[in-house]
mmCIF file of C-alpha atoms in Angstrom:
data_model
loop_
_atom_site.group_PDB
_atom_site.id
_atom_site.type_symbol
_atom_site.label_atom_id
_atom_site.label_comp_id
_atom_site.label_asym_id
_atom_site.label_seq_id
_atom_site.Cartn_x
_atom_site.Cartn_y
_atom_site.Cartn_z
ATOM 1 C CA UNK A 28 -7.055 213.497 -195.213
ATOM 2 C CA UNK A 29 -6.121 215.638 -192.304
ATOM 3 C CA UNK A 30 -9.330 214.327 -190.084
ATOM 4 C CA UNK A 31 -7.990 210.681 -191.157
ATOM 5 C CA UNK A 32 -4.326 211.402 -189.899
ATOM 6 C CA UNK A 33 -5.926 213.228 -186.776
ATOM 7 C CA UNK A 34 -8.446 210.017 -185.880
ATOM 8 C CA UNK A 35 -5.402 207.389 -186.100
ATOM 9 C CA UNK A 36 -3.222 209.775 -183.581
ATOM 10 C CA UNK A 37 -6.436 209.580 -181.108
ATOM 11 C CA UNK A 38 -6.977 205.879 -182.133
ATOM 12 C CA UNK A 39 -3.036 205.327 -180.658
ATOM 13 C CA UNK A 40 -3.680 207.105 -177.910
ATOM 14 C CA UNK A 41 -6.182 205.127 -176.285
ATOM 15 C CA UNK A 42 -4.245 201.320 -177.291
ATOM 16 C CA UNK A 43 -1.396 203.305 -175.514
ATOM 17 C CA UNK A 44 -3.390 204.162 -172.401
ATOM 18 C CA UNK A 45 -4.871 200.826 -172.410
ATOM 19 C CA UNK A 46 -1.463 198.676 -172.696
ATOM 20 C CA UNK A 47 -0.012 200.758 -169.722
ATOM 21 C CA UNK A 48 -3.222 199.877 -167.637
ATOM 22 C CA UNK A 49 -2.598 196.432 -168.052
ATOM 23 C CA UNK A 50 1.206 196.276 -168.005
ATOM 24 C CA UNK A 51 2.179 198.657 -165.435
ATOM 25 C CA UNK A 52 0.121 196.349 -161.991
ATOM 26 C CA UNK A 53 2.173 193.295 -163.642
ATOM 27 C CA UNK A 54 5.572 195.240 -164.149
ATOM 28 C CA UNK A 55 5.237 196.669 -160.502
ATOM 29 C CA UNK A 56 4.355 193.472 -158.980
ATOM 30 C CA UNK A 57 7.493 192.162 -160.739
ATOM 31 C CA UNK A 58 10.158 195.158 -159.582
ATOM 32 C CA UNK A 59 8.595 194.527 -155.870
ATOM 33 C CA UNK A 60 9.095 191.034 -155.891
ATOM 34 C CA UNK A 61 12.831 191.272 -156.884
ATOM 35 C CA UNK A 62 13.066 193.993 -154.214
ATOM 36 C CA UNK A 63 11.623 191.937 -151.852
ATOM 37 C CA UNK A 64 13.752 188.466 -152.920
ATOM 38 C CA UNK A 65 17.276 190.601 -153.005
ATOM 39 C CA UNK A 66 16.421 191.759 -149.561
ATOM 40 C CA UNK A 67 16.031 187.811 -147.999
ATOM 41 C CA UNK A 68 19.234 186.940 -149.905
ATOM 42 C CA UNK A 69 20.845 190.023 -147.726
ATOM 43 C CA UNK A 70 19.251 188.712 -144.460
ATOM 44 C CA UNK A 71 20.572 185.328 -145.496
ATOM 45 C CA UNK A 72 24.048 186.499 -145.816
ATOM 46 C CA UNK A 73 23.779 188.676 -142.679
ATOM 47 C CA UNK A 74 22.682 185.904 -140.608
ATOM 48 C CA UNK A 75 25.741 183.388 -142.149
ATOM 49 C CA UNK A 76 28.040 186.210 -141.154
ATOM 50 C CA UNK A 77 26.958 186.546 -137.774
ATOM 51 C CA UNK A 78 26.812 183.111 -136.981
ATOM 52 C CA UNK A 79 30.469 182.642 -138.808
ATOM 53 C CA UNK A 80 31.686 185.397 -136.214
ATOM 54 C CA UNK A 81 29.827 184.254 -133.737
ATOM 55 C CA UNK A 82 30.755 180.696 -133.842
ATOM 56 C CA UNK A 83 34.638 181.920 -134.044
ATOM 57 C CA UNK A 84 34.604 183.535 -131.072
ATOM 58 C CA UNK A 85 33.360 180.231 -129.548
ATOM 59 C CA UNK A 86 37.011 179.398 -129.779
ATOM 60 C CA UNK A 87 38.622 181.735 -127.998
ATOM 61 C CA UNK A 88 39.839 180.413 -124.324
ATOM 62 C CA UNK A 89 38.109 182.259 -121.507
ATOM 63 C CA UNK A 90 34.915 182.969 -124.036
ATOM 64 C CA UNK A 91 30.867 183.223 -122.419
ATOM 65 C CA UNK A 92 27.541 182.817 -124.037
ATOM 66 C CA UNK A 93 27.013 186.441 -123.777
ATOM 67 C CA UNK A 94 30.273 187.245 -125.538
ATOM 68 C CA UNK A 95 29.177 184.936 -128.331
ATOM 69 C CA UNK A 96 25.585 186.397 -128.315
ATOM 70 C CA UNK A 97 26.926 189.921 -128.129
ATOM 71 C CA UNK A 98 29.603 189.027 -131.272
ATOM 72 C CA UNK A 99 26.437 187.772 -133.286
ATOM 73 C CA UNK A 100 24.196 191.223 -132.381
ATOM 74 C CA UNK A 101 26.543 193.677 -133.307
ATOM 75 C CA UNK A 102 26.889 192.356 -136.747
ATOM 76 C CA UNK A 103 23.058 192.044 -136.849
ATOM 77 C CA UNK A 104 22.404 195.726 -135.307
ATOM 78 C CA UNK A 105 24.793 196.724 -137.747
ATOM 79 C CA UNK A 106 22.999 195.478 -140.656
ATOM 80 C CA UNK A 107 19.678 196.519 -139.024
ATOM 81 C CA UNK A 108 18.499 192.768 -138.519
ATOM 82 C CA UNK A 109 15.472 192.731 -136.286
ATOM 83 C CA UNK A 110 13.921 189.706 -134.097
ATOM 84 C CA UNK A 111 16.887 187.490 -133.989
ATOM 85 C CA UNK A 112 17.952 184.768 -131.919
ATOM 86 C CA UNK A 113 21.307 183.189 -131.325
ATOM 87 C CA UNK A 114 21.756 179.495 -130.455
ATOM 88 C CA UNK A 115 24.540 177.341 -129.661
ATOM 89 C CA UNK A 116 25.112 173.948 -129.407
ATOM 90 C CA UNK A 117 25.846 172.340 -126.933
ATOM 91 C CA UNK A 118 25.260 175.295 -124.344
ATOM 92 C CA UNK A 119 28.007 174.538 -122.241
ATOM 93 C CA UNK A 120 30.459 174.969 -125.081
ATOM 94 C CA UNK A 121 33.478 176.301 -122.610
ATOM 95 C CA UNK A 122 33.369 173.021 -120.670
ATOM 96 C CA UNK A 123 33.372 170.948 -123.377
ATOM 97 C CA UNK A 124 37.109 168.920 -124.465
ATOM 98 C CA UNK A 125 39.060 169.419 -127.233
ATOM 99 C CA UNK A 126 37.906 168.084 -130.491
ATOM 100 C CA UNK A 127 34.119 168.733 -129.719
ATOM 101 C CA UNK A 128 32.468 170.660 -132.694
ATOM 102 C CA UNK A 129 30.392 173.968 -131.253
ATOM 103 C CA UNK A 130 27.579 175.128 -134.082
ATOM 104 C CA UNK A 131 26.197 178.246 -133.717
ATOM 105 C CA UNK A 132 22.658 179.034 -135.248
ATOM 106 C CA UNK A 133 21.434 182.385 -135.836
ATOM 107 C CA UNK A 134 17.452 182.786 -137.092
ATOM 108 C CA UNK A 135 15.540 186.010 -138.312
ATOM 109 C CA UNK A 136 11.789 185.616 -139.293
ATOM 110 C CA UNK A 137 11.328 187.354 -142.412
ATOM 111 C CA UNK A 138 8.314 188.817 -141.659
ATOM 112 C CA UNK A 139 10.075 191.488 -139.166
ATOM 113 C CA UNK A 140 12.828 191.983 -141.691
ATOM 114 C CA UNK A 141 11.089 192.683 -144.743
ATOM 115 C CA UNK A 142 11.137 195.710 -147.240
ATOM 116 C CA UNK A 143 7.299 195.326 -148.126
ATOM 117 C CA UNK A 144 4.341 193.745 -146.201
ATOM 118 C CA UNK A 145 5.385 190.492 -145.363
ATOM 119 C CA UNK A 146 2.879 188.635 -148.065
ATOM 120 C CA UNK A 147 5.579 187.477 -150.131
ATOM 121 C CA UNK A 148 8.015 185.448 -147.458
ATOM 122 C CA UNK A 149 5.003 184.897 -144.415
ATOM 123 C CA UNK A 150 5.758 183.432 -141.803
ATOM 124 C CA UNK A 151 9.117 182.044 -142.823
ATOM 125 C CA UNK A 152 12.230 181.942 -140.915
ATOM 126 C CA UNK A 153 15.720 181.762 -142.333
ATOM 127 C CA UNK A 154 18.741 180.498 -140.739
ATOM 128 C CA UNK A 155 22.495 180.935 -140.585
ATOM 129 C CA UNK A 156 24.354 178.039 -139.330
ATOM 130 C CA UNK A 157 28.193 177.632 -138.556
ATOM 131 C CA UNK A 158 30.051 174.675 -136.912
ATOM 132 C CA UNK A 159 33.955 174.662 -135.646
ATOM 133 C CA UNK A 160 35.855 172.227 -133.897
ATOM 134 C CA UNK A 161 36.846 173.302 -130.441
ATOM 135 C CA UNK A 162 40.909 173.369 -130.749
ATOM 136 C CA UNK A 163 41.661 174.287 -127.296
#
């Protein structure tokens, strides 16, 4: 009775071993990819927020392109965004009359901003976009 009792324990053993072989690579894969997909929403935000800041200081009289570009880095330097580029529309923004809308477009590829090799989001780029009315 006791060698019957002993051979199920070391029966359970090895089904336990065995399940966590074959769940553990697909549990893993899953915890990575939700790492990986909450740290693109982040960018996502970061880059609306920077072009939101970027794109208000747009309307402040006396503004430049490198005051606008500098507005949009130091919210991405401060949220450790790498690789991105800042783009407004139309260029001449200051020159431009009252009324005229000014969008501001800030892009990050993901592949220089990801937590994990970049196999999950390659060679994607995501976007932040932002247009105001020029009221001056």
């Amino acid at each position: 009775m006791r060698r019957a009792r002993r051979n199920r324990q070391m029966n359970r053993k090895g089904v336990a071993a065995t399940e966590t072989a074959v769940i553990l690579p697909i549990f893993v894969g899953i915890v990575l990819g939700c790492i990986e997909a909450c740290t693109m929403i982040f960018l996502k935000q970061s880059l609306e927020i920077a072009a939101y800041e970027a794109c208000r200081s747009t309307l402040v009289q006396k503004s430049t392109t490198y005051g606008v570009t500098a507005q949009a880095q130091k919210i991405l330097s401060s949220r450790r965004i790498q690789k991105a580029t800042v783009t407004i529309d139309p260029p001449n923004f200051q020159s431009q009359p009252y009324g005229t809308f000014i969008k501001v477009t800030v892009s990050a590829p993901c592949n220089a901003n990801s937590s994990f090799a970049p196999w999950f989001y390659k060679g994607r780029v995501l976007a932040g976009e932002v247009e105001m009315m020029k009221e001056y």
